[in-house]
Tab-separated table of C-alpha atoms and ligand atoms in Angstrom:
chain	number	residue	atom	x	y	z
S	1	MET	CA	105.734	91.503	67.674
S	2	SER	CA	106.910	91.607	71.519
S	3	GLU	CA	111.250	92.023	71.839
S	4	PRO	CA	112.517	88.371	71.931
S	5	PHE	CA	112.954	87.079	75.618
S	6	PRO	CA	115.353	86.822	77.366
S	7	PRO	CA	117.615	89.642	75.290
S	8	ASP	CA	120.756	88.552	76.388
S	9	LEU	CA	121.076	85.130	77.292
S	10	GLU	CA	123.974	82.857	76.106
S	11	ALA	CA	121.691	79.373	74.919
S	12	SER	CA	121.309	77.771	71.803
S	13	ALA	CA	118.373	78.571	69.556
S	14	ALA	CA	116.318	75.686	71.000
S	15	LYS	CA	116.214	76.767	74.391
S	16	ARG	CA	116.083	80.375	73.341
S	17	ARG	CA	112.834	79.311	71.288
S	18	ALA	CA	111.272	77.257	74.375
S	19	LEU	CA	111.920	80.603	76.604
S	20	GLU	CA	110.404	82.582	74.274
S	21	LEU	CA	107.995	80.669	73.515
S	22	ASN	CA	106.667	80.327	77.229
S	23	HIS	CA	107.673	84.243	77.619
S	24	ARG	CA	105.179	85.144	74.942
S	25	TYR	CA	102.417	82.649	75.117
S	26	VAL	CA	102.344	80.361	78.633
S	27	MET	CA	103.717	82.517	81.571
S	28	PRO	CA	105.816	85.564	81.108
S	29	GLY	CA	106.127	86.521	84.984
S	30	ARG	CA	107.310	83.168	85.701
S	31	VAL	CA	109.961	83.167	83.073
S	32	GLU	CA	111.354	86.100	83.828
S	33	ALA	CA	111.577	85.682	87.490
S	34	PHE	CA	113.495	82.489	86.878
S	35	VAL	CA	115.984	84.046	84.216
S	36	SER	CA	116.467	87.067	86.690
S	37	TRP	CA	117.090	84.570	89.571
S	38	GLY	CA	120.113	82.888	87.160
S	39	VAL	CA	118.329	79.986	86.561
S	40	PRO	CA	117.552	79.793	82.906
S	41	LEU	CA	116.590	76.211	82.961
S	42	VAL	CA	114.401	74.758	80.411
S	43	MET	CA	114.077	70.677	81.196
S	44	GLY	CA	115.594	68.320	78.378
S	45	ARG	CA	116.869	64.808	79.250
S	46	ARG	CA	115.969	63.427	82.999
S	47	GLU	CA	116.811	60.005	84.088
S	48	GLY	CA	116.753	58.844	87.410
S	49	TYR	CA	117.683	61.820	89.962
S	50	CYS	CA	118.944	63.978	87.254
S	51	ILE	CA	117.952	66.227	84.531
S	52	TRP	CA	119.624	68.129	82.286
S	53	ASP	CA	118.873	71.470	80.218
S	54	LEU	CA	118.148	71.363	76.753
S	55	ASP	CA	121.246	72.677	76.222
S	56	GLY	CA	123.051	69.852	78.139
S	57	HIS	CA	123.823	71.258	81.489
S	58	ARG	CA	123.707	68.511	84.257
S	59	LEU	CA	121.824	69.059	87.405
S	60	ILE	CA	121.306	66.587	90.534
S	61	ASP	CA	117.454	67.210	90.936
S	62	ILE	CA	116.696	67.548	94.726
S	63	HIS	CA	113.615	69.734	94.186
S	64	LEU	CA	111.700	66.547	92.607
S	65	ASN	CA	108.641	69.136	92.353
S	66	GLY	CA	107.379	68.455	95.640
S	67	GLY	CA	107.821	65.014	95.430
S	68	VAL	CA	106.338	63.644	92.302
S	69	PHE	CA	109.671	62.245	91.299
S	70	ASN	CA	110.013	60.739	94.614
S	71	LEU	CA	110.928	57.348	92.700
S	72	GLY	CA	113.080	59.302	89.937
S	73	HIS	CA	112.213	60.487	86.768
S	74	ARG	CA	111.385	57.972	84.208
S	75	ASN	CA	111.068	55.403	86.263
S	76	PRO	CA	111.316	51.947	84.604
S	77	GLU	CA	108.946	50.034	86.287
S	78	LEU	CA	106.656	52.893	86.184
S	79	ILE	CA	106.801	53.756	82.362
S	80	GLU	CA	106.305	49.606	81.753
S	81	THR	CA	103.171	49.876	83.933
S	82	LEU	CA	101.757	52.799	82.220
S	83	ARG	CA	102.591	51.127	78.927
S	84	ASP	CA	101.327	48.093	79.496
S	85	SER	CA	98.401	49.390	80.799
S	86	LEU	CA	97.432	51.495	77.826
S	87	ASP	CA	97.525	48.218	76.021
S	88	GLU	CA	94.025	47.688	77.505
S	89	LEU	CA	92.768	50.711	79.200
S	90	ASP	CA	92.326	54.428	78.681
S	91	ILE	CA	91.654	57.049	81.367
S	92	GLY	CA	88.300	55.248	81.494
S	93	ASN	CA	84.568	56.845	82.434
S	94	HIS	CA	84.556	58.246	85.833
S	95	HIS	CA	80.824	57.545	85.777
S	96	PHE	CA	81.147	53.994	86.427
S	97	PRO	CA	82.747	51.722	88.765
S	98	SER	CA	86.004	50.606	87.603
S	99	GLN	CA	88.494	47.611	88.409
S	100	ALA	CA	91.590	49.883	88.267
S	101	ARG	CA	89.991	52.416	90.741
S	102	GLY	CA	88.561	49.905	92.804
S	103	GLU	CA	91.749	47.841	93.364
S	104	LEU	CA	93.772	51.443	93.914
S	105	ALA	CA	91.296	52.138	96.838
S	106	GLU	CA	91.153	49.047	98.066
S	107	ARG	CA	95.247	49.280	98.398
S	108	LEU	CA	95.033	52.678	99.884
S	109	ALA	CA	92.553	51.682	102.272
S	110	ALA	CA	94.887	48.700	103.687
S	111	LEU	CA	97.958	50.974	103.878
S	112	SER	CA	96.211	54.064	105.645
S	113	PRO	CA	95.884	54.602	109.508
S	114	GLY	CA	92.329	54.629	111.666
S	115	SER	CA	89.120	54.438	109.782
S	116	LEU	CA	90.256	55.958	106.380
S	117	ARG	CA	88.366	53.645	103.742
S	118	TYR	CA	86.819	55.626	100.881
S	119	THR	CA	88.816	57.249	98.105
S	120	VAL	CA	87.268	60.041	96.183
S	121	PHE	CA	89.953	60.726	93.141
S	122	ALA	CA	91.300	63.963	91.448
S	123	SER	CA	93.293	65.263	88.864
S	124	GLY	CA	95.784	66.860	91.422
S	125	GLY	CA	96.332	67.691	94.890
S	126	SER	CA	94.235	71.302	94.492
S	127	GLU	CA	91.269	69.376	93.347
S	128	ALA	CA	91.897	66.778	96.456
S	129	SER	CA	91.991	69.646	98.683
S	130	ASP	CA	88.708	70.991	97.704
S	131	ILE	CA	87.234	67.588	98.478
S	132	ALA	CA	88.553	67.209	101.777
S	133	ILE	CA	86.999	70.455	102.667
S	134	LYS	CA	83.659	69.921	100.919
S	135	SER	CA	83.457	66.476	103.127
S	136	ALA	CA	84.107	68.210	106.665
S	137	ARG	CA	81.753	70.794	105.952
S	138	ARG	CA	78.945	68.262	104.686
S	139	ALA	CA	79.995	66.230	107.584
S	140	THR	CA	79.609	68.849	110.421
S	141	GLY	CA	77.480	71.518	108.929
S	142	ARG	CA	80.007	74.116	109.705
S	143	ARG	CA	81.791	76.580	107.345
S	144	LYS	CA	84.859	77.758	109.389
S	145	ILE	CA	88.030	76.069	108.396
S	146	VAL	CA	91.335	76.539	110.380
S	147	GLY	CA	94.536	76.534	108.371
S	148	ILE	CA	97.910	77.446	109.452
S	149	ASP	CA	99.285	80.770	108.753
S	150	ALA	CA	101.998	79.638	106.200
S	151	GLY	CA	99.988	76.541	105.002
S	152	TYR	CA	99.967	75.830	101.190
S	153	HIS	CA	96.937	73.467	99.967
S	154	GLY	CA	96.699	74.469	96.471
S	155	ARG	CA	95.452	77.276	93.931
S	156	THR	CA	91.955	76.281	93.411
S	157	GLY	CA	89.004	78.164	95.014
S	158	LEU	CA	88.575	76.495	98.202
S	159	SER	CA	92.252	75.086	98.677
S	160	GLY	CA	93.753	78.548	97.748
S	161	ALA	CA	91.725	80.114	100.821
S	162	VAL	CA	93.092	78.082	103.051
S	163	GLY	CA	96.262	79.084	105.358
S	164	ASP	CA	98.103	81.937	103.095
S	165	ASP	CA	95.543	83.378	101.381
S	166	SER	CA	97.564	85.918	99.504
S	167	ALA	CA	96.967	84.448	95.647
S	168	ALA	CA	93.271	83.804	96.849
S	169	ARG	CA	93.165	87.459	97.357
S	170	TYR	CA	94.935	88.469	94.240
S	171	PHE	CA	92.175	86.761	92.473
S	172	LEU	CA	89.243	88.149	95.079
S	173	SER	CA	88.543	84.365	95.913
S	174	ASP	CA	89.390	84.650	99.701
S	175	SER	CA	86.953	84.039	102.211
S	176	PRO	CA	88.240	85.284	105.473
S	177	GLU	CA	85.238	85.026	107.354
S	178	HIS	CA	84.997	81.265	106.821
S	179	PHE	CA	88.856	80.637	106.770
S	180	VAL	CA	90.933	81.663	109.617
S	181	THR	CA	94.583	80.881	110.494
S	182	VAL	CA	96.875	80.223	113.471
S	183	PRO	CA	101.049	80.108	113.570
S	184	PHE	CA	102.215	76.647	113.123
S	185	ASN	CA	103.010	74.800	116.206
S	186	ASP	CA	101.177	76.963	118.883
S	187	LEU	CA	98.578	74.769	120.472
S	188	GLU	CA	96.824	77.451	122.353
S	189	ALA	CA	95.968	79.423	119.249
S	190	MET	CA	95.079	76.758	117.790
S	191	GLU	CA	92.640	75.662	120.996
S	192	ARG	CA	91.184	79.393	120.438
S	193	ALA	CA	90.463	79.236	116.984
S	194	LEU	CA	88.337	75.915	118.014
S	195	SER	CA	87.162	76.534	121.254
S	196	PRO	CA	83.628	78.498	120.385
S	197	GLY	CA	82.773	74.979	118.204
S	198	ASP	CA	82.352	76.384	114.871
S	199	ALA	CA	84.943	74.595	112.772
S	200	ALA	CA	84.237	71.905	110.263
S	201	ALA	CA	87.910	70.946	109.973
S	202	VAL	CA	91.847	71.863	111.075
S	203	MET	CA	93.496	71.699	107.720
S	204	ILE	CA	97.068	71.208	107.930
S	205	GLU	CA	100.276	69.769	106.198
S	206	THR	CA	102.434	67.427	108.374
S	207	ILE	CA	105.274	69.572	107.894
S	208	PRO	CA	104.419	72.901	105.829
S	209	ALA	CA	106.517	72.732	102.544
S	210	THR	CA	106.032	76.027	101.171
S	211	TYR	CA	106.882	77.312	104.719
S	212	GLY	CA	110.632	75.560	104.445
S	213	PHE	CA	109.592	72.142	106.310
S	214	PRO	CA	109.440	73.562	110.203
S	215	VAL	CA	109.397	70.212	112.182
S	216	PRO	CA	106.318	69.991	114.442
S	217	GLN	CA	107.355	70.568	118.198
S	218	GLU	CA	106.891	67.129	120.608
S	219	GLY	CA	103.243	66.862	120.873
S	220	TYR	CA	101.899	69.477	118.716
S	221	LEU	CA	100.111	67.533	116.046
S	222	PRO	CA	98.589	64.778	118.958
S	223	GLY	CA	97.521	68.173	120.630
S	224	VAL	CA	95.624	69.280	117.352
S	225	ALA	CA	94.012	66.179	117.038
S	226	ASP	CA	92.912	66.061	120.134
S	227	LEU	CA	91.703	69.228	120.305
S	228	CYS	CA	89.804	68.494	117.129
S	229	ARG	CA	88.382	65.515	119.156
S	230	ARG	CA	87.290	67.493	122.139
S	231	TYR	CA	85.631	70.547	119.682
S	232	GLY	CA	83.617	68.154	117.315
S	233	THR	CA	86.110	69.592	114.529
S	234	LEU	CA	87.659	67.404	111.780
S	235	TYR	CA	91.405	66.719	111.252
S	236	ILE	CA	92.773	66.937	107.384
S	237	ALA	CA	96.210	66.195	106.896
S	238	ASP	CA	97.698	67.093	103.677
S	239	GLU	CA	100.353	64.437	102.885
S	240	VAL	CA	100.989	66.100	99.219
S	241	GLN	CA	104.586	66.635	100.165
S	242	THR	CA	105.339	64.534	103.170
S	243	GLY	CA	103.543	61.452	102.583
S	244	LEU	CA	104.679	57.980	100.441
S	245	GLY	CA	107.536	57.267	102.840
S	246	ARG	CA	109.444	60.325	102.645
S	247	THR	CA	109.643	60.609	106.274
S	248	GLY	CA	109.756	56.685	106.784
S	249	PRO	CA	106.264	55.519	107.172
S	250	LEU	CA	104.287	55.858	104.240
S	251	TRP	CA	102.140	58.912	105.636
S	252	ALA	CA	104.208	61.221	107.910
S	253	VAL	CA	101.107	61.261	110.016
S	254	GLU	CA	101.698	57.941	111.476
S	255	ARG	CA	105.340	59.201	112.877
S	256	TYR	CA	103.322	61.362	115.208
S	257	GLY	CA	100.549	59.000	116.231
S	258	VAL	CA	97.705	60.765	114.494
S	259	GLU	CA	95.020	59.402	112.724
S	260	PRO	CA	93.291	61.889	110.520
S	261	ASP	CA	89.681	61.797	109.654
S	262	ILE	CA	90.891	63.029	106.025
S	263	LEU	CA	93.809	62.535	104.472
S	264	VAL	CA	94.879	64.333	100.793
S	265	ILE	CA	97.566	62.831	99.063
S	266	GLY	CA	98.965	63.788	95.290
S	267	LYS	CA	102.303	64.823	93.470
S	268	GLY	CA	104.229	61.373	94.475
S	269	LEU	CA	101.431	58.759	93.438
S	270	SER	CA	101.582	59.789	89.740
S	271	GLY	CA	105.121	58.543	89.701
S	272	GLY	CA	105.777	61.417	87.765
S	273	VAL	CA	104.338	59.665	84.825
S	274	TYR	CA	100.237	60.234	84.938
S	275	PRO	CA	98.913	62.668	86.928
S	276	ILE	CA	96.428	61.544	90.014
S	277	ALA	CA	95.502	62.783	93.796
S	278	ALA	CA	93.020	61.781	95.754
S	279	THR	CA	91.187	62.182	99.241
S	280	LEU	CA	90.867	59.394	101.483
S	281	LEU	CA	87.678	59.600	103.976
S	282	GLY	CA	87.127	58.236	107.176
S	283	GLU	CA	83.766	56.998	108.432
S	284	SER	CA	83.359	60.331	110.159
S	285	CYS	CA	82.863	62.194	107.100
S	286	SER	CA	81.539	59.905	104.084
S	287	ASP	CA	77.710	59.734	104.661
S	288	TRP	CA	77.626	61.648	101.321
S	289	LEU	CA	79.182	59.305	99.093
S	290	ARG	CA	76.411	56.633	99.732
S	291	ASP	CA	73.821	59.683	99.851
S	292	ASN	CA	74.969	61.377	96.936
S	293	GLY	CA	76.422	59.157	93.999
S	294	TRP	CA	77.516	62.502	92.219
S	295	GLY	CA	78.584	64.814	95.125
S	296	HIS	CA	81.613	65.273	93.472
S	297	VAL	CA	82.865	64.310	90.017
S	298	SER	CA	85.953	64.897	88.081
S	299	THR	CA	86.802	63.923	84.095
S	300	PHE	CA	90.143	62.844	84.583
S	301	GLY	CA	90.137	62.139	88.655
S	302	GLY	CA	91.149	58.533	88.900
S	303	SER	CA	91.789	57.790	85.400
S	304	GLU	CA	92.259	54.099	84.687
S	305	VAL	CA	95.936	54.245	83.658
S	306	GLY	CA	96.974	56.556	86.286
S	307	CYS	CA	95.223	54.109	88.838
S	308	ARG	CA	97.555	51.568	87.430
S	309	VAL	CA	100.444	53.417	88.003
S	310	ALA	CA	99.595	54.641	91.334
S	311	LEU	CA	99.058	50.943	92.306
S	312	LYS	CA	102.699	50.163	91.254
S	313	VAL	CA	104.561	53.313	92.939
S	314	LEU	CA	102.605	52.051	96.085
S	315	GLU	CA	104.308	48.763	95.919
S	316	ILE	CA	107.623	50.025	95.167
S	317	THR	CA	107.309	52.675	97.911
S	318	THR	CA	106.553	49.983	100.450
S	319	ARG	CA	109.013	47.578	99.635
S	320	SER	CA	111.689	46.890	102.604
S	321	GLU	CA	114.752	48.100	100.184
S	322	THR	CA	113.217	51.033	99.401
S	323	ARG	CA	112.560	51.948	103.151
S	324	GLU	CA	116.039	50.582	104.096
S	325	ASN	CA	117.329	52.878	101.304
S	326	ALA	CA	115.802	55.952	102.087
S	327	GLU	CA	116.518	55.650	106.214
S	328	ARG	CA	120.722	55.202	104.690
S	329	VAL	CA	120.458	58.229	102.334
S	330	ALA	CA	119.236	60.205	105.135
S	331	ALA	CA	121.463	59.999	107.640
S	332	ARG	CA	124.455	59.966	104.849
S	333	LEU	CA	122.547	63.341	104.397
S	334	GLU	CA	122.320	64.437	107.995
S	335	HIS	CA	125.776	63.729	108.439
S	336	GLY	CA	127.079	65.591	105.571
S	337	PHE	CA	124.666	68.629	105.890
S	338	ALA	CA	126.261	68.457	109.768
S	339	GLU	CA	129.599	68.995	108.382
S	340	LEU	CA	128.956	71.326	105.622
S	341	ARG	CA	127.293	73.588	108.097
S	342	ARG	CA	130.073	73.584	110.567
S	343	ARG	CA	132.589	74.364	107.548
S	344	GLU	CA	130.229	77.132	105.955
S	345	PRO	CA	128.178	78.922	108.606
S	346	PHE	CA	126.317	80.684	105.604
S	347	LEU	CA	124.170	77.578	105.837
S	348	LYS	CA	122.675	78.236	109.401
S	349	GLY	CA	120.630	75.187	110.199
S	350	VAL	CA	119.003	71.973	109.074
S	351	ARG	CA	115.643	70.943	109.589
S	352	GLN	CA	115.123	66.984	108.903
S	353	GLN	CA	112.473	64.721	109.148
S	354	GLY	CA	113.901	61.654	106.963
S	355	LEU	CA	114.120	62.709	103.328
S	356	VAL	CA	111.951	65.946	103.937
S	357	MET	CA	114.733	68.864	104.488
S	358	GLY	CA	114.609	72.811	105.079
S	359	LEU	CA	117.948	73.881	104.942
S	360	GLU	CA	118.378	77.299	106.625
S	361	PHE	CA	120.501	80.239	105.343
S	362	GLU	CA	121.614	83.312	106.663
S	363	GLY	CA	119.483	86.153	105.179
S	364	LYS	CA	115.890	86.707	104.671
S	365	ALA	CA	116.465	85.581	101.197
S	366	GLY	CA	119.531	83.161	101.326
S	367	ALA	CA	118.253	80.271	99.449
S	368	LEU	CA	116.731	82.408	96.852
S	369	GLN	CA	120.555	83.805	96.269
S	370	LEU	CA	122.095	80.146	96.256
S	371	LEU	CA	119.664	79.069	93.334
S	372	ARG	CA	122.166	80.509	91.173
S	373	PRO	CA	125.413	78.939	92.299
S	374	LEU	CA	123.542	75.676	92.811
S	375	TYR	CA	122.203	75.935	89.385
S	376	GLU	CA	125.632	76.640	88.076
S	377	HIS	CA	127.438	73.822	90.612
S	378	GLY	CA	124.516	71.286	88.622
S	379	ILE	CA	122.266	71.141	91.227
S	380	TRP	CA	118.305	71.762	90.602
S	381	ALA	CA	116.921	73.274	94.212
S	382	MET	CA	113.941	75.525	94.947
S	383	PHE	CA	113.718	78.222	98.028
S	384	ALA	CA	110.673	77.724	100.399
S	385	GLY	CA	108.173	80.009	98.650
S	386	PHE	CA	106.612	81.324	102.096
S	387	ASP	CA	110.282	81.729	103.510
S	388	PRO	CA	113.263	82.632	100.656
S	389	SER	CA	115.463	81.983	103.583
S	390	VAL	CA	115.033	78.385	103.401
S	391	LEU	CA	116.050	75.696	100.614
S	392	GLN	CA	113.585	72.905	100.231
S	393	CYS	CA	115.929	69.773	99.775
S	394	LYS	CA	114.001	66.954	99.091
S	395	PRO	CA	116.006	64.121	97.738
S	396	GLY	CA	114.154	60.787	96.080
S	397	LEU	CA	113.607	57.331	97.822
S	398	LEU	CA	115.867	55.797	95.425
S	399	ILE	CA	118.598	57.911	95.647
S	400	ASP	CA	121.850	55.907	96.021
S	401	LEU	CA	125.076	56.715	98.079
S	402	ALA	CA	126.978	57.794	95.376
S	403	LEU	CA	124.761	60.615	93.938
S	404	CYS	CA	124.388	61.973	97.782
S	405	ASP	CA	127.914	62.067	97.982
S	406	GLU	CA	127.998	64.093	94.784
S	407	LEU	CA	125.443	66.327	95.706
S	408	LEU	CA	127.194	67.040	99.063
S	409	GLU	CA	130.277	68.025	97.327
S	410	ARG	CA	128.781	69.948	95.002
S	411	PHE	CA	126.380	71.756	97.446
S	412	GLU	CA	129.664	72.491	98.936
S	413	SER	CA	131.427	74.289	95.744
S	414	ALA	CA	127.899	76.154	95.328
S	415	LEU	CA	128.386	77.849	98.720
S	416	ARG	CA	132.156	78.668	98.499
S	417	ALA	CA	131.351	80.182	95.084
S	418	ALA	CA	128.371	82.242	96.929
S	419	GLY	CA	130.791	83.625	99.718
S	420	ASP	CA	130.463	86.741	98.059
S	421	LEU	CA	126.519	86.999	98.069
S	422	LYS	CA	126.570	86.586	101.645
S	423	GLY	CA	126.690	90.016	102.649
S	424	GLU	CA	123.782	90.743	100.361
S	425	ALA	CA	121.807	88.047	101.262
S	426	GLN	CA	121.190	90.050	104.521
S	427	SER	CA	118.960	91.968	102.577
S	428	GLU	CA	115.493	91.795	101.027
S	429	VAL	CA	115.242	90.466	98.030
S	430	VAL	CA	111.551	89.268	97.659
M	1	PLP	C1	100.975	70.762	100.300
M	1	PLP	C2	100.388	70.679	99.326
M	1	PLP	N1	99.078	70.662	98.868
M	1	PLP	C3	98.253	70.966	97.763
M	1	PLP	C4	99.547	70.809	96.800
M	1	PLP	C5	98.095	71.371	95.315
M	1	PLP	O1	98.629	70.156	94.436
M	1	PLP	P1	98.619	70.664	93.037
M	1	PLP	O2	99.543	71.671	92.664
M	1	PLP	O3	98.617	69.052	92.119
M	1	PLP	O4	97.209	70.936	92.876
M	1	PLP	C6	100.359	70.922	96.763
M	1	PLP	C7	101.226	71.584	95.680
M	1	PLP	O5	102.231	72.062	95.954
M	1	PLP	C8	101.315	70.978	98.216
M	1	PLP	O6	102.727	71.417	98.255
């Protein structure tokens, strides 16, 4: 029997047991990391934009698991939809045509830009990314995929090899000969990568999440789309984190006037209650769907109850009240964080596109160091994995102004409490 974990944490027996079981049987490295960061969180109750630790500690959730909980935790309309669907349906059989899948695909086509028409369903964003890559390769007959240095598209075989491939290298599933990267916001580097005319696709997050949401420079994304057209390369937009109204329009590419050939979506499509993800394919890369009915199969991809939930997610997300609320809240947070920045220079900068925000802190690991004070002051937020100086701040579309104000107050208290960490934040922590 291994040592009880964690050895010296004040916590209830229930929380200790959860930590111990996860340490022993699930993911020891990850549990140890969270405990060492001062965030020994085990989710208990959850409602709206708050979660409660098993011991009852309330936290405002601005991580939302990358937008999974865009519409809040346990959104009552989504729970009702899921319950109703279970009176009639189950996962369904992925081999057959299905009413629920057909209706969701029809809605996605209607709501998506350009020629995007077909939906290939997946059970998660990584699988949806794989489908995008396979479709681009099949359509072009080329293997090379161009990604962004700090891009993240998942952890399956193909998706993990695009962009930052350190995890793929760790598992010997990288393929540098077919997956190349260029820096974000650098059109010249993109042209150098595309000009040999051998790239099947550029795969790019509209605002790279794991890199801390750097804002695309004026003209950058349309410039990438132009280069793609010039060199016969397809444009894959990964909107797993930026889609579903988080930046204003339903898809963030619409903000930049880009019509992708392929759109990858996930996370929030699930409403946080039933896993589902999807790859939307335009005319330029959908021949295989006519040619080969079983080219991609996924037992749980497009489960029927998940489709019903996703349809409701789209309905709520596209309501005018939802959009107006998101705009109001984004403006309040923009103002609030700008004020906070004046008072607390440890907050160095704010990157913002609607409700997609990256908060830049002093030091290489400033945001990582802030995790504990934020947790202690009732906020759950996560640093950007590829840049721990940036905190991802992704409040949900339905959050109200009162909770935003509480968030800003708690944030300021956490920053004050973190005062004496500032020096340390200059040094490398991860
Ligand atoms: C931009 C982006 N693409 C793809 C994925 C992979 O999604 P999943 O974890 O559902 O496989 C993620 C997950 O964080 C993501 O942020």
